CSV table of C-alpha atoms and ligand atoms in Angstrom, one decimal:
chain,number,residue,atom,x,y,z
Z,65,MET,CA,6.7,1.9,-30.3
Z,66,GLN,CA,3.4,1.7,-32.1
Z,67,GLY,CA,2.0,-1.8,-32.0
Z,68,LEU,CA,4.4,-3.2,-29.4
Z,69,SER,CA,2.9,-5.0,-26.4
Z,70,TYR,CA,4.0,-4.8,-22.8
Z,71,TYR,CA,3.6,-7.0,-19.7
Z,72,ILE,CA,4.2,-5.7,-16.2
Z,73,GLU,CA,4.5,-7.9,-13.1
Z,74,THR,CA,4.3,-6.1,-9.8
Z,75,PHE,CA,5.6,-7.1,-6.4
Z,76,GLY,CA,5.0,-5.2,-3.1
Z,77,CYS,CA,2.9,-2.4,-1.8
Z,78,GLN,CA,0.2,-0.2,-3.2
Z,79,MET,CA,2.8,2.4,-4.2
Z,80,ASN,CA,4.3,-0.1,-6.5
Z,81,GLU,CA,0.9,-1.0,-7.9
Z,82,GLN,CA,0.4,2.6,-8.6
Z,83,ASP,CA,3.8,3.0,-10.3
Z,84,SER,CA,3.0,0.0,-12.5
Z,85,LEU,CA,-0.3,1.7,-13.6
Z,86,ARG,CA,1.7,4.8,-14.3
Z,87,ALA,CA,4.2,2.9,-16.4
Z,88,GLY,CA,1.4,1.2,-18.3
Z,89,SER,CA,-0.3,4.5,-18.9
Z,90,CYS,CA,2.9,6.0,-20.3
Z,91,LEU,CA,3.5,3.0,-22.6
Z,92,ALA,CA,-0.2,3.1,-23.8
Z,93,GLU,CA,0.2,6.8,-24.6
Z,94,ALA,CA,3.3,5.9,-26.7
Z,95,GLY,CA,1.1,3.5,-28.7
Z,96,CYS,CA,1.8,0.2,-26.9
Z,97,ARG,CA,-0.9,-2.2,-25.9
Z,98,GLN,CA,-1.1,-4.5,-22.8
Z,99,ALA,CA,-0.3,-8.2,-23.4
Z,100,SER,CA,-2.3,-10.7,-21.5
Z,101,SER,CA,0.7,-12.9,-20.8
Z,102,PRO,CA,4.5,-12.6,-20.8
Z,103,HIS,CA,4.7,-15.0,-23.7
Z,104,GLU,CA,3.0,-12.6,-26.0
Z,105,ALA,CA,4.8,-9.4,-24.9
Z,106,ASP,CA,7.6,-7.5,-26.6
Z,107,ILE,CA,8.4,-5.6,-23.4
Z,108,LEU,CA,8.6,-7.3,-20.0
Z,109,ILE,CA,8.8,-5.2,-16.9
Z,110,VAL,CA,9.3,-6.5,-13.4
Z,111,ASN,CA,8.4,-3.9,-10.8
Z,112,THR,CA,10.2,-5.2,-7.7
Z,113,CYS,CA,10.0,-4.8,-3.9
Z,114,SER,CA,12.9,-5.1,-1.4
Z,115,ILE,CA,11.1,-4.5,1.9
Z,116,ARG,CA,11.7,-8.1,2.9
Z,117,ARG,CA,14.0,-10.8,1.5
Z,118,LYS,CA,11.1,-13.0,0.5
Z,119,ALA,CA,9.7,-10.3,-1.8
Z,120,GLU,CA,13.1,-9.8,-3.4
Z,121,GLU,CA,13.5,-13.5,-4.0
Z,122,LYS,CA,10.1,-13.7,-5.8
Z,123,ALA,CA,11.3,-11.1,-8.3
Z,124,TYR,CA,14.6,-12.9,-8.9
Z,125,SER,CA,12.7,-16.1,-9.5
Z,126,LEU,CA,10.5,-14.4,-12.1
Z,127,LEU,CA,13.5,-12.9,-13.8
Z,128,GLY,CA,14.9,-16.4,-14.0
Z,129,ARG,CA,11.8,-17.5,-16.0
Z,130,PHE,CA,12.2,-14.4,-18.2
Z,131,ARG,CA,15.7,-15.5,-19.0
Z,132,ALA,CA,14.4,-18.7,-20.5
Z,133,LEU,CA,11.8,-16.6,-22.4
Z,134,LYS,CA,14.5,-14.3,-23.8
Z,135,LYS,CA,16.5,-17.2,-25.0
Z,136,LYS,CA,13.6,-18.2,-27.2
Z,137,ARG,CA,12.8,-14.6,-28.3
Z,138,PRO,CA,16.0,-12.5,-28.1
Z,139,GLY,CA,14.2,-9.4,-29.4
Z,140,VAL,CA,12.2,-9.1,-26.2
Z,141,ILE,CA,13.1,-6.2,-23.9
Z,142,VAL,CA,13.4,-7.1,-20.2
Z,143,ALA,CA,13.4,-4.1,-17.7
Z,144,VAL,CA,13.6,-4.2,-13.9
Z,145,GLY,CA,12.1,-1.3,-11.9
Z,146,GLY,CA,11.1,-0.7,-8.3
Z,147,CYS,CA,13.0,-0.9,-5.1
Z,148,VAL,CA,15.4,-3.8,-5.9
Z,149,ALA,CA,16.4,-2.0,-9.1
Z,150,GLN,CA,17.1,1.1,-7.0
Z,151,GLN,CA,19.1,-0.9,-4.5
Z,152,GLU,CA,21.2,-2.9,-6.9
Z,153,GLY,CA,21.5,-0.5,-9.9
Z,154,ALA,CA,24.0,-1.5,-12.5
Z,155,GLY,CA,25.0,-4.6,-10.4
Z,156,LEU,CA,21.8,-6.2,-11.7
Z,157,LEU,CA,23.0,-5.9,-15.3
Z,158,GLU,CA,26.2,-7.7,-14.4
Z,159,ARG,CA,24.4,-10.5,-12.6
Z,160,MET,CA,21.5,-10.9,-15.0
Z,161,PRO,CA,22.4,-11.0,-18.7
Z,162,GLN,CA,18.7,-11.2,-19.7
Z,163,VAL,CA,18.1,-7.7,-18.3
Z,164,ASP,CA,18.2,-4.9,-20.8
Z,165,PHE,CA,17.8,-1.9,-18.4
Z,166,VAL,CA,17.2,-1.1,-14.8
Z,167,PHE,CA,15.2,1.9,-13.6
Z,168,GLY,CA,14.5,3.3,-10.1
Z,169,PRO,CA,11.1,4.4,-8.8
Z,170,HIS,CA,11.8,8.0,-9.7
Z,171,HIS,CA,12.0,7.2,-13.4
Z,172,VAL,CA,8.7,5.3,-13.9
Z,173,SER,CA,7.1,8.1,-15.9
Z,174,GLN,CA,10.0,8.0,-18.4
Z,175,ILE,CA,9.5,4.3,-19.2
Z,176,ASP,CA,8.5,5.0,-22.8
Z,177,ARG,CA,11.7,6.9,-23.4
Z,178,LEU,CA,13.8,4.3,-21.7
Z,179,VAL,CA,12.3,1.5,-23.9
Z,180,ARG,CA,13.0,3.6,-27.0
Z,181,ARG,CA,16.6,4.2,-25.9
Z,182,SER,CA,17.1,0.5,-25.3
Z,183,ARG,CA,15.7,-0.4,-28.7
Z,184,THR,CA,17.6,2.2,-30.7
Z,185,ASP,CA,21.0,2.1,-28.9
Z,186,GLY,CA,20.9,-1.6,-28.1
Z,187,GLU,CA,23.1,-0.8,-25.0
Z,188,ARG,CA,22.3,-2.0,-21.5
Z,189,PHE,CA,21.9,0.7,-18.9
Z,190,ALA,CA,20.7,1.6,-15.4
Z,191,VAL,CA,19.0,4.9,-14.4
Z,192,VAL,CA,18.7,5.0,-10.6
Z,193,ASP,CA,19.5,8.6,-9.5
Z,194,HIS,CA,17.0,10.2,-7.1
Z,195,VAL,CA,14.9,13.1,-8.4
Z,196,THR,CA,14.7,15.7,-5.6
Z,197,ASP,CA,13.6,18.9,-7.1
Z,198,SER,CA,10.4,17.9,-9.0
Z,199,VAL,CA,7.3,15.9,-8.5
Z,200,GLU,CA,6.3,15.7,-12.1
Z,201,ASP,CA,7.2,12.0,-12.1
Z,202,LEU,CA,4.4,11.4,-9.6
Z,203,GLU,CA,1.7,12.8,-11.9
Z,204,CYS,CA,-0.2,10.2,-13.7
Z,205,PRO,CA,-2.4,11.6,-16.5
Z,206,GLY,CA,-4.9,9.2,-18.0
Z,207,ILE,CA,-5.3,6.7,-15.2
Z,208,SER,CA,-8.7,6.2,-13.8
Z,209,ASP,CA,-8.4,2.8,-12.1
Z,210,ARG,CA,-9.5,-0.8,-12.0
Z,211,GLY,CA,-13.2,-0.9,-12.9
Z,212,GLY,CA,-13.5,2.9,-13.0
Z,213,LEU,CA,-15.1,3.1,-9.5
Z,214,LYS,CA,-12.1,3.3,-7.2
Z,215,ALA,CA,-8.8,5.1,-7.6
Z,216,TYR,CA,-5.4,5.5,-5.9
Z,217,VAL,CA,-3.7,8.9,-5.9
Z,218,THR,CA,-0.1,9.3,-4.8
Z,219,ILE,CA,0.2,12.5,-2.7
Z,220,MET,CA,3.7,12.2,-1.5
Z,221,GLU,CA,6.7,9.9,-1.9
Z,222,GLY,CA,9.8,9.0,0.0
Z,223,CYS,CA,10.4,9.0,3.7
Z,224,ASN,CA,12.5,11.2,6.0
Z,225,ASN,CA,12.2,8.8,8.9
Z,226,SER,CA,14.9,6.3,9.8
Z,227,CYS,CA,13.3,3.2,11.2
Z,228,SER,CA,16.3,1.0,11.8
Z,229,TYR,CA,15.0,-2.0,9.9
Z,230,CYS,CA,13.6,-0.3,6.8
Z,231,VAL,CA,15.0,0.2,3.3
Z,232,VAL,CA,12.3,2.6,2.1
Z,233,PRO,CA,14.4,5.8,2.8
Z,234,PHE,CA,17.3,4.3,0.8
Z,235,VAL,CA,15.2,3.2,-2.2
Z,236,ARG,CA,12.5,5.8,-2.4
Z,237,GLY,CA,14.6,8.8,-1.3
Z,238,ARG,CA,13.6,12.0,0.6
Z,239,GLU,CA,10.0,13.1,1.0
Z,240,ARG,CA,8.4,15.0,-1.9
Z,241,SER,CA,4.8,16.1,-1.9
Z,242,ARG,CA,2.6,17.0,-4.9
Z,243,PRO,CA,1.0,20.4,-5.2
Z,244,VAL,CA,-2.5,20.8,-3.9
Z,245,ARG,CA,-3.7,22.2,-7.2
Z,246,SER,CA,-2.6,19.1,-9.1
Z,247,LEU,CA,-4.2,16.8,-6.5
Z,248,ARG,CA,-7.5,18.7,-6.5
Z,249,ASP,CA,-7.6,18.6,-10.3
Z,250,GLU,CA,-6.8,14.9,-10.4
Z,251,ALA,CA,-9.6,14.2,-7.8
Z,252,MET,CA,-12.0,16.3,-9.9
Z,253,ARG,CA,-11.1,14.5,-13.1
Z,254,LEU,CA,-11.4,11.1,-11.5
Z,255,THR,CA,-14.9,11.8,-10.1
Z,256,GLU,CA,-16.0,13.2,-13.4
Z,257,GLU,CA,-15.0,9.9,-14.9
Z,258,GLY,CA,-17.2,8.1,-12.4
Z,259,VAL,CA,-14.7,7.3,-9.6
Z,260,ARG,CA,-16.5,7.3,-6.2
Z,261,GLU,CA,-13.7,6.3,-3.9
Z,262,VAL,CA,-10.2,7.7,-3.7
Z,263,THR,CA,-7.3,6.3,-1.6
Z,264,LEU,CA,-4.5,8.8,-1.0
Z,265,LEU,CA,-1.1,7.1,-1.0
Z,266,GLY,CA,2.3,7.9,0.5
Z,267,GLN,CA,4.9,6.2,2.6
Z,268,ASN,CA,4.0,8.6,5.4
Z,269,VAL,CA,1.0,10.7,4.3
Z,270,ASN,CA,1.0,12.7,7.6
Z,271,ALA,CA,4.3,14.3,6.4
Z,272,TYR,CA,2.5,15.8,3.4
Z,273,ARG,CA,3.5,19.5,3.0
Z,274,ALA,CA,2.0,21.4,0.0
Z,275,PRO,CA,4.8,22.8,-2.1
Z,276,ASP,CA,2.5,25.4,-3.5
Z,277,ARG,CA,0.9,26.7,-0.3
Z,278,GLN,CA,2.8,27.5,2.9
Z,279,GLY,CA,1.7,25.8,6.1
Z,280,PHE,CA,-0.8,23.6,4.2
Z,281,ARG,CA,-0.6,20.1,5.7
Z,282,PHE,CA,-2.3,16.7,5.4
Z,283,PRO,CA,-5.5,17.6,7.3
Z,284,ASP,CA,-5.9,20.7,5.1
Z,285,LEU,CA,-5.6,18.4,2.0
Z,286,LEU,CA,-8.2,16.1,3.4
Z,287,GLU,CA,-10.6,19.0,3.9
Z,288,VAL,CA,-10.0,20.3,0.3
Z,289,LEU,CA,-10.4,16.9,-1.3
Z,290,SER,CA,-13.5,16.1,0.8
Z,291,ARG,CA,-15.3,18.8,-1.1
Z,292,THR,CA,-14.7,17.1,-4.5
Z,293,PRO,CA,-18.2,16.8,-6.1
Z,294,GLY,CA,-19.2,13.2,-6.5
Z,295,LEU,CA,-16.6,11.8,-4.1
Z,296,ARG,CA,-18.3,9.5,-1.7
Z,297,ARG,CA,-15.4,7.9,0.0
Z,298,LEU,CA,-11.9,9.1,0.9
Z,299,ARG,CA,-9.2,6.9,2.4
Z,300,PHE,CA,-5.4,7.2,3.0
Z,301,THR,CA,-2.5,5.0,3.8
Z,302,THR,CA,0.0,4.9,5.5
Z,303,SER,CA,0.3,7.1,8.5
Z,304,HIS,CA,3.0,7.1,11.1
Z,305,PRO,CA,1.8,7.1,14.7
Z,306,LYS,CA,4.3,9.7,15.8
Z,307,ASP,CA,2.9,12.2,13.2
Z,308,LEU,CA,-0.8,11.5,13.8
Z,309,SER,CA,-1.8,15.0,14.9
Z,310,ASP,CA,-5.0,16.1,16.8
Z,311,GLU,CA,-6.1,17.9,13.7
Z,312,LEU,CA,-5.9,14.7,11.7
Z,313,ILE,CA,-7.8,12.8,14.4
Z,314,GLN,CA,-10.5,15.4,14.3
Z,315,CYS,CA,-11.0,15.0,10.5
Z,316,PHE,CA,-12.6,11.6,11.2
Z,317,GLY,CA,-16.3,12.1,11.8
Z,318,ASN,CA,-16.1,15.7,10.6
Z,319,LEU,CA,-15.3,15.3,6.9
Z,320,PRO,CA,-18.3,13.2,5.4
Z,321,PRO,CA,-16.4,11.3,2.7
Z,322,LEU,CA,-13.5,10.4,5.1
Z,323,CYS,CA,-14.0,6.7,5.9
Z,324,GLU,CA,-13.8,5.4,9.5
Z,325,HIS,CA,-10.7,3.3,9.1
Z,326,ILE,CA,-7.0,4.0,9.8
Z,327,HIS,CA,-4.0,1.8,9.1
Z,328,LEU,CA,-1.6,2.7,11.9
Z,329,PRO,CA,1.5,0.5,12.1
Z,330,LEU,CA,2.6,-0.2,15.6
Z,331,GLN,CA,5.5,-2.7,14.8
Z,332,SER,CA,6.0,-3.9,18.4
Z,333,GLY,CA,4.3,-3.8,21.8
Z,334,SER,CA,7.6,-3.4,23.6
Z,335,ASP,CA,9.1,0.0,24.4
Z,336,SER,CA,12.6,-1.3,24.2
Z,337,VAL,CA,12.1,-2.8,20.8
Z,338,LEU,CA,10.3,0.3,19.6
Z,339,ALA,CA,13.3,2.4,20.7
Z,340,ALA,CA,15.7,0.0,18.9
Z,341,MET,CA,13.5,0.3,15.8
Z,342,ASN,CA,13.8,4.1,16.2
Z,343,ARG,CA,10.0,4.5,15.8
Z,344,GLY,CA,9.8,7.7,17.8
Z,345,TYR,CA,6.9,6.7,20.1
Z,346,THR,CA,6.2,4.4,23.1
Z,347,CYS,CA,3.5,1.9,23.3
Z,348,SER,CA,1.4,4.1,25.7
Z,349,GLU,CA,1.8,7.0,23.3
Z,350,TYR,CA,0.4,4.8,20.6
Z,351,LEU,CA,-2.5,3.8,22.8
Z,352,GLU,CA,-3.3,7.4,23.6
Z,353,LYS,CA,-3.7,8.0,19.9
Z,354,ILE,CA,-6.0,5.0,19.6
Z,355,SER,CA,-8.1,6.3,22.5
Z,356,ALA,CA,-8.3,9.8,20.9
Z,357,LEU,CA,-9.4,8.2,17.6
Z,358,ARG,CA,-12.1,6.1,19.3
Z,359,ALA,CA,-13.3,9.0,21.5
Z,360,GLY,CA,-14.2,10.8,18.2
Z,361,VAL,CA,-15.5,7.7,16.3
Z,362,PRO,CA,-16.2,4.8,18.6
Z,363,ASP,CA,-16.6,2.3,15.7
Z,364,MET,CA,-13.4,3.3,13.9
Z,365,ALA,CA,-11.7,0.3,12.3
Z,366,ILE,CA,-8.0,0.1,13.1
Z,367,THR,CA,-5.5,-2.0,11.3
Z,368,SER,CA,-1.7,-2.3,11.9
Z,369,ASP,CA,1.6,-3.8,11.0
Z,370,MET,CA,3.8,-5.8,13.4
Z,371,ILE,CA,7.3,-7.2,13.2
Z,372,VAL,CA,8.3,-10.2,15.3
Z,373,GLY,CA,11.8,-11.4,16.0
Z,374,PHE,CA,13.5,-8.0,15.8
Z,375,PRO,CA,17.2,-8.4,17.1
Z,376,GLY,CA,17.0,-8.2,20.9
Z,377,GLU,CA,13.3,-9.1,21.1
Z,378,ARG,CA,12.9,-11.1,24.3
Z,379,VAL,CA,10.1,-13.5,25.2
Z,380,GLU,CA,8.6,-10.8,27.5
Z,381,ASP,CA,8.8,-8.2,24.7
Z,382,PHE,CA,6.9,-10.5,22.4
Z,383,ARG,CA,4.3,-11.1,25.2
Z,384,ASN,CA,3.8,-7.3,25.3
Z,385,THR,CA,3.1,-7.4,21.5
Z,386,LEU,CA,0.4,-10.1,22.1
Z,387,GLU,CA,-1.1,-8.1,25.0
Z,388,VAL,CA,-1.3,-4.9,23.1
Z,389,THR,CA,-2.8,-6.7,20.1
Z,390,GLU,CA,-5.5,-8.1,22.4
Z,391,TYR,CA,-6.0,-4.8,24.1
Z,392,VAL,CA,-6.5,-2.7,21.0
Z,393,GLY,CA,-8.5,-5.4,19.2
Z,394,PHE,CA,-7.2,-4.6,15.7
Z,395,ASP,CA,-9.6,-5.2,12.8
Z,396,GLY,CA,-6.7,-6.5,10.7
Z,397,LEU,CA,-3.0,-7.0,11.2
Z,398,TYR,CA,-0.2,-7.6,8.8
Z,399,SER,CA,2.5,-9.4,10.7
Z,400,PHE,CA,6.1,-10.1,9.5
Z,401,ARG,CA,9.2,-11.9,10.6
Z,402,PHE,CA,12.1,-9.5,10.9
Z,403,SER,CA,14.1,-9.6,7.7
Z,404,PRO,CA,17.6,-8.0,7.8
Z,405,ARG,CA,17.9,-5.6,4.8
Z,406,PRO,CA,21.2,-4.6,3.3
Z,407,GLY,CA,22.4,-1.1,4.5
Z,408,THR,CA,20.0,-0.8,7.4
Z,409,ARG,CA,21.2,-0.3,10.9
Z,410,ALA,CA,19.2,-3.3,12.2
Z,411,ALA,CA,21.0,-5.5,9.7
Z,412,ALA,CA,24.2,-4.7,11.4
Z,413,ARG,CA,22.9,-5.9,14.8
Z,414,ARG,CA,23.4,-9.5,15.8
Z,415,GLU,CA,20.3,-11.5,15.2
Z,416,THR,CA,19.1,-12.9,18.6
Z,417,VAL,CA,15.9,-14.7,17.6
Z,418,ALA,CA,16.3,-18.0,15.7
Z,419,GLU,CA,14.3,-18.3,12.5
Z,420,SER,CA,12.2,-21.2,14.0
Z,421,GLU,CA,11.4,-19.0,17.0
Z,422,LYS,CA,10.5,-16.1,14.7
Z,423,LEU,CA,8.1,-18.4,13.0
Z,424,ARG,CA,6.6,-19.6,16.3
Z,425,ARG,CA,6.0,-16.0,17.4
Z,426,LEU,CA,4.5,-15.1,14.0
Z,427,HIS,CA,2.1,-18.0,14.2
Z,428,ALA,CA,1.1,-17.2,17.8
Z,429,LEU,CA,0.4,-13.6,16.7
Z,430,GLN,CA,-1.5,-14.6,13.7
Z,431,ASP,CA,-3.6,-17.1,15.6
Z,432,LEU,CA,-4.5,-14.4,18.1
Z,433,GLN,CA,-5.4,-12.0,15.4
Z,434,LYS,CA,-7.6,-14.6,13.7
Z,435,ARG,CA,-9.7,-14.9,16.9
Z,436,ILE,CA,-9.9,-11.1,17.4
Z,437,GLY,CA,-10.9,-10.6,13.7
Z,438,LEU,CA,-13.6,-13.1,14.0
Z,439,GLU,CA,-14.9,-11.7,17.2
Z,440,LYS,CA,-15.0,-8.2,15.7
Z,441,ASN,CA,-16.9,-9.4,12.7
Z,442,LYS,CA,-19.3,-11.4,14.8
Z,443,GLY,CA,-20.0,-8.1,16.7
Z,444,LEU,CA,-21.4,-6.7,13.5
Z,445,GLU,CA,-24.1,-9.4,13.1
Z,446,ALA,CA,-27.6,-7.9,12.8
Z,447,ARG,CA,-26.2,-4.4,12.1
Z,448,LYS,CA,-26.9,-2.4,9.0
Z,449,VAL,CA,-24.0,-1.1,7.0
Z,450,GLU,CA,-23.4,1.0,3.9
Z,451,VAL,CA,-21.7,-1.1,1.2
Z,452,PHE,CA,-20.1,0.2,-2.0
Z,453,VAL,CA,-20.7,-2.6,-4.5
Z,454,GLU,CA,-17.4,-3.4,-6.4
Z,455,GLY,CA,-18.3,-6.6,-8.2
Z,456,ARG,CA,-19.4,-10.2,-7.8
Z,457,SER,CA,-18.2,-12.4,-4.9
Z,458,ARG,CA,-15.4,-14.9,-5.5
Z,459,ASP,CA,-17.8,-17.8,-6.3
Z,460,GLY,CA,-19.8,-15.4,-8.5
Z,461,GLY,CA,-23.1,-16.1,-6.8
Z,462,GLN,CA,-23.4,-12.9,-4.7
Z,463,TRP,CA,-22.4,-9.3,-4.8
Z,464,MET,CA,-19.2,-8.1,-3.2
Z,465,GLY,CA,-18.5,-4.7,-1.7
Z,466,ARG,CA,-16.8,-2.9,1.2
Z,467,THR,CA,-18.1,-1.1,4.2
Z,468,ARG,CA,-16.7,2.4,5.1
Z,469,THR,CA,-14.5,0.6,7.6
Z,470,ASN,CA,-13.0,-1.3,4.6
Z,471,LYS,CA,-14.5,-4.7,5.5
Z,472,ILE,CA,-15.5,-7.1,2.6
Z,473,VAL,CA,-19.2,-7.9,2.5
Z,474,ASN,CA,-20.6,-10.7,0.3
Z,475,PHE,CA,-24.4,-10.3,0.1
Z,476,THR,CA,-27.4,-11.4,-1.8
Z,477,GLY,CA,-29.3,-8.9,-3.9
Z,478,PRO,CA,-30.9,-8.3,-7.3
Z,479,GLU,CA,-29.1,-7.6,-10.6
Z,480,GLY,CA,-27.7,-4.1,-11.4
Z,481,LEU,CA,-26.1,-3.1,-8.1
Z,482,MET,CA,-22.6,-2.7,-9.5
Z,483,GLY,CA,-21.2,0.8,-8.5
Z,484,HIS,CA,-24.1,1.5,-6.1
Z,485,PHE,CA,-24.0,2.3,-2.4
Z,486,VAL,CA,-26.5,0.1,-0.7
Z,487,GLY,CA,-27.7,-0.7,2.8
Z,488,VAL,CA,-26.8,-4.3,3.8
Z,489,LYS,CA,-28.0,-6.2,6.9
Z,490,ILE,CA,-25.1,-8.4,8.2
Z,491,LEU,CA,-26.2,-12.0,8.8
Z,492,GLN,CA,-22.8,-13.5,9.7
Z,493,GLY,CA,-19.4,-12.3,10.7
Z,494,CYS,CA,-16.6,-14.6,9.3
Z,495,ARG,CA,-12.9,-14.4,9.9
Z,496,ASN,CA,-12.0,-12.2,6.8
Z,497,SER,CA,-15.3,-11.0,5.6
Z,498,LEU,CA,-19.0,-10.5,6.4
Z,499,ARG,CA,-22.1,-12.1,4.9
Z,500,GLY,CA,-25.3,-10.2,4.5
Z,501,THR,CA,-28.4,-9.5,2.5
Z,502,LEU,CA,-29.6,-6.3,0.8
Z,503,ASP,CA,-31.6,-4.2,3.3
Z,504,LEU,CA,-34.5,-3.1,1.1
Z,505,GLU,CA,-35.7,-0.5,3.6
Z,506,GLU,CA,-32.5,1.5,3.2
Z,507,ASP,CA,-31.3,2.3,-0.3
Z,508,VAL,CA,-28.5,4.8,0.1
Z,509,SER,CA,-27.3,4.9,-3.5
L,1101,SAM,N1,5.6,3.5,6.0
L,1101,SAM,C1,4.9,2.6,6.6
L,1101,SAM,C2,5.2,2.7,8.1
L,1101,SAM,O1,5.9,3.5,8.6
L,1101,SAM,O2,4.6,1.9,8.9
L,1101,SAM,C3,5.1,1.2,6.1
L,1101,SAM,C4,6.2,0.8,5.3
L,1101,SAM,S1,6.5,-0.9,4.8
L,1101,SAM,C5,6.2,-0.8,3.1
L,1101,SAM,C6,5.3,-1.9,5.3
L,1101,SAM,C7,5.6,-2.8,6.5
L,1101,SAM,O3,6.6,-3.7,6.2
L,1101,SAM,C8,6.1,-2.0,7.7
L,1101,SAM,O4,5.1,-1.4,8.4
L,1101,SAM,C9,6.8,-3.1,8.5
L,1101,SAM,O5,5.9,-3.8,9.4
L,1101,SAM,C10,7.2,-4.1,7.4
L,1101,SAM,N2,8.7,-4.1,7.3
L,1101,SAM,C11,9.5,-3.1,6.8
L,1101,SAM,N3,10.8,-3.5,6.9
L,1101,SAM,C12,10.8,-4.8,7.4
L,1101,SAM,C13,11.8,-5.7,7.6
L,1101,SAM,N4,13.1,-5.4,7.4
L,1101,SAM,N5,11.5,-6.9,8.1
L,1101,SAM,C14,10.2,-7.2,8.4
L,1101,SAM,N6,9.2,-6.4,8.1
L,1101,SAM,C15,9.5,-5.2,7.6
L,1102,SF4,FE1,10.1,2.7,6.6
L,1102,SF4,FE2,9.8,3.9,8.9
L,1102,SF4,FE3,9.6,5.3,6.7
L,1102,SF4,FE4,7.7,3.6,7.3
L,1102,SF4,S1,8.2,5.4,8.4
L,1102,SF4,S2,8.7,3.9,5.3
L,1102,SF4,S3,8.8,1.9,8.2
L,1102,SF4,S4,11.4,4.3,7.5
């Protein structure tokens, strides 16, 4: 493997990004180096996402381009990982002659061995069985992160819920949590390497159960990790509203590194749609959790996911979605058109909302959120906020960083601020970001 180069293209969520980092780290340990483009690489890996049809199509289109590349350089190895790989298995090999092997999300940390096998045997294969009795594949030795300041740490994987529209339980399998000891050690190692912000990842982090300590749950883990020397900011994603406990709500405001932001997907403002989605809560139960969060931390930033055009969603159901969006005043919203996924219960239901109507509802929701987002950001004008400086702004002329509430701030300031925590006075709230200037009275680094 020494001297070979690899190129990984990633689709989908942060969990996939993390899996790709892990795959890259495994290949690097085996002596490979990262190629800057697919044209230079000996190993091409596509880490796919199947959450919606559009994501899947993007991966297929890239694989089409890799087919042309393989025609020119037959020695190149093409591997497909991630959720489409898990879903389609060996079927992908039949449909795509350019693919050498297929591997599911539970086999990411074996990527070096899989490449070796493909090169020596020359046979095409698929490894997509679910690992259920171990979490070793979630460990990722050697990864700090991009830029060395922020890092993502997978704490659990899989999902035991059964939201009727979702493929995650099929492709990622049952929930598995990593031991506290290993997570604590990883957080220590990362901060020793200079990381100041850690985001804990899992499909449903609230379902975390330490396998090495009985009764030890997610709020306990937050408490332990908050004590990591050098850790200034701690975040997590994603949490399921039905599992958001009072203990977890109380962590906000009480654990100093835990940032005042939660991503809490609602999915719909209609109780009948929520029931058809099998989400396990009503809209008013969701709103009670929001009130409890804001009672503890009034300025808490809340972001969410919403699906429009679910089978059976009536105009009045969608109106409820708009109303609740307005009422909560989300700081950010990811909204999607319902996409029937193979094997899910929702895909077996008759679609009642035409694609054009789904699009109309999506735009109405997005327009509303644009206004709310702008109002929220305008409300921060003249305020002073703590910013963790991550780099230069897009145009390169200013510094760019994030508030504890995860809002992007572009601001003017002198050289040498990279990696510092600084006080910034907000001058202007824009739709997707804030503009400010360094507050010289308050250096919080
Ligand atoms: N585990 C998280 C949760 O329970 O909210 C998020 C999982 S998923 C990676 C991210 C988002 O994709 C979901 O919150 C949902 O809004 C959206 N999504 C999932 N399946 C979908 C589908 N079939 N059609 C449209 N959107 C979907
Ligand atoms: Fe999918 Fe629901 Fe699990 Fe989230 S909680 S991953 S939406 S099944």
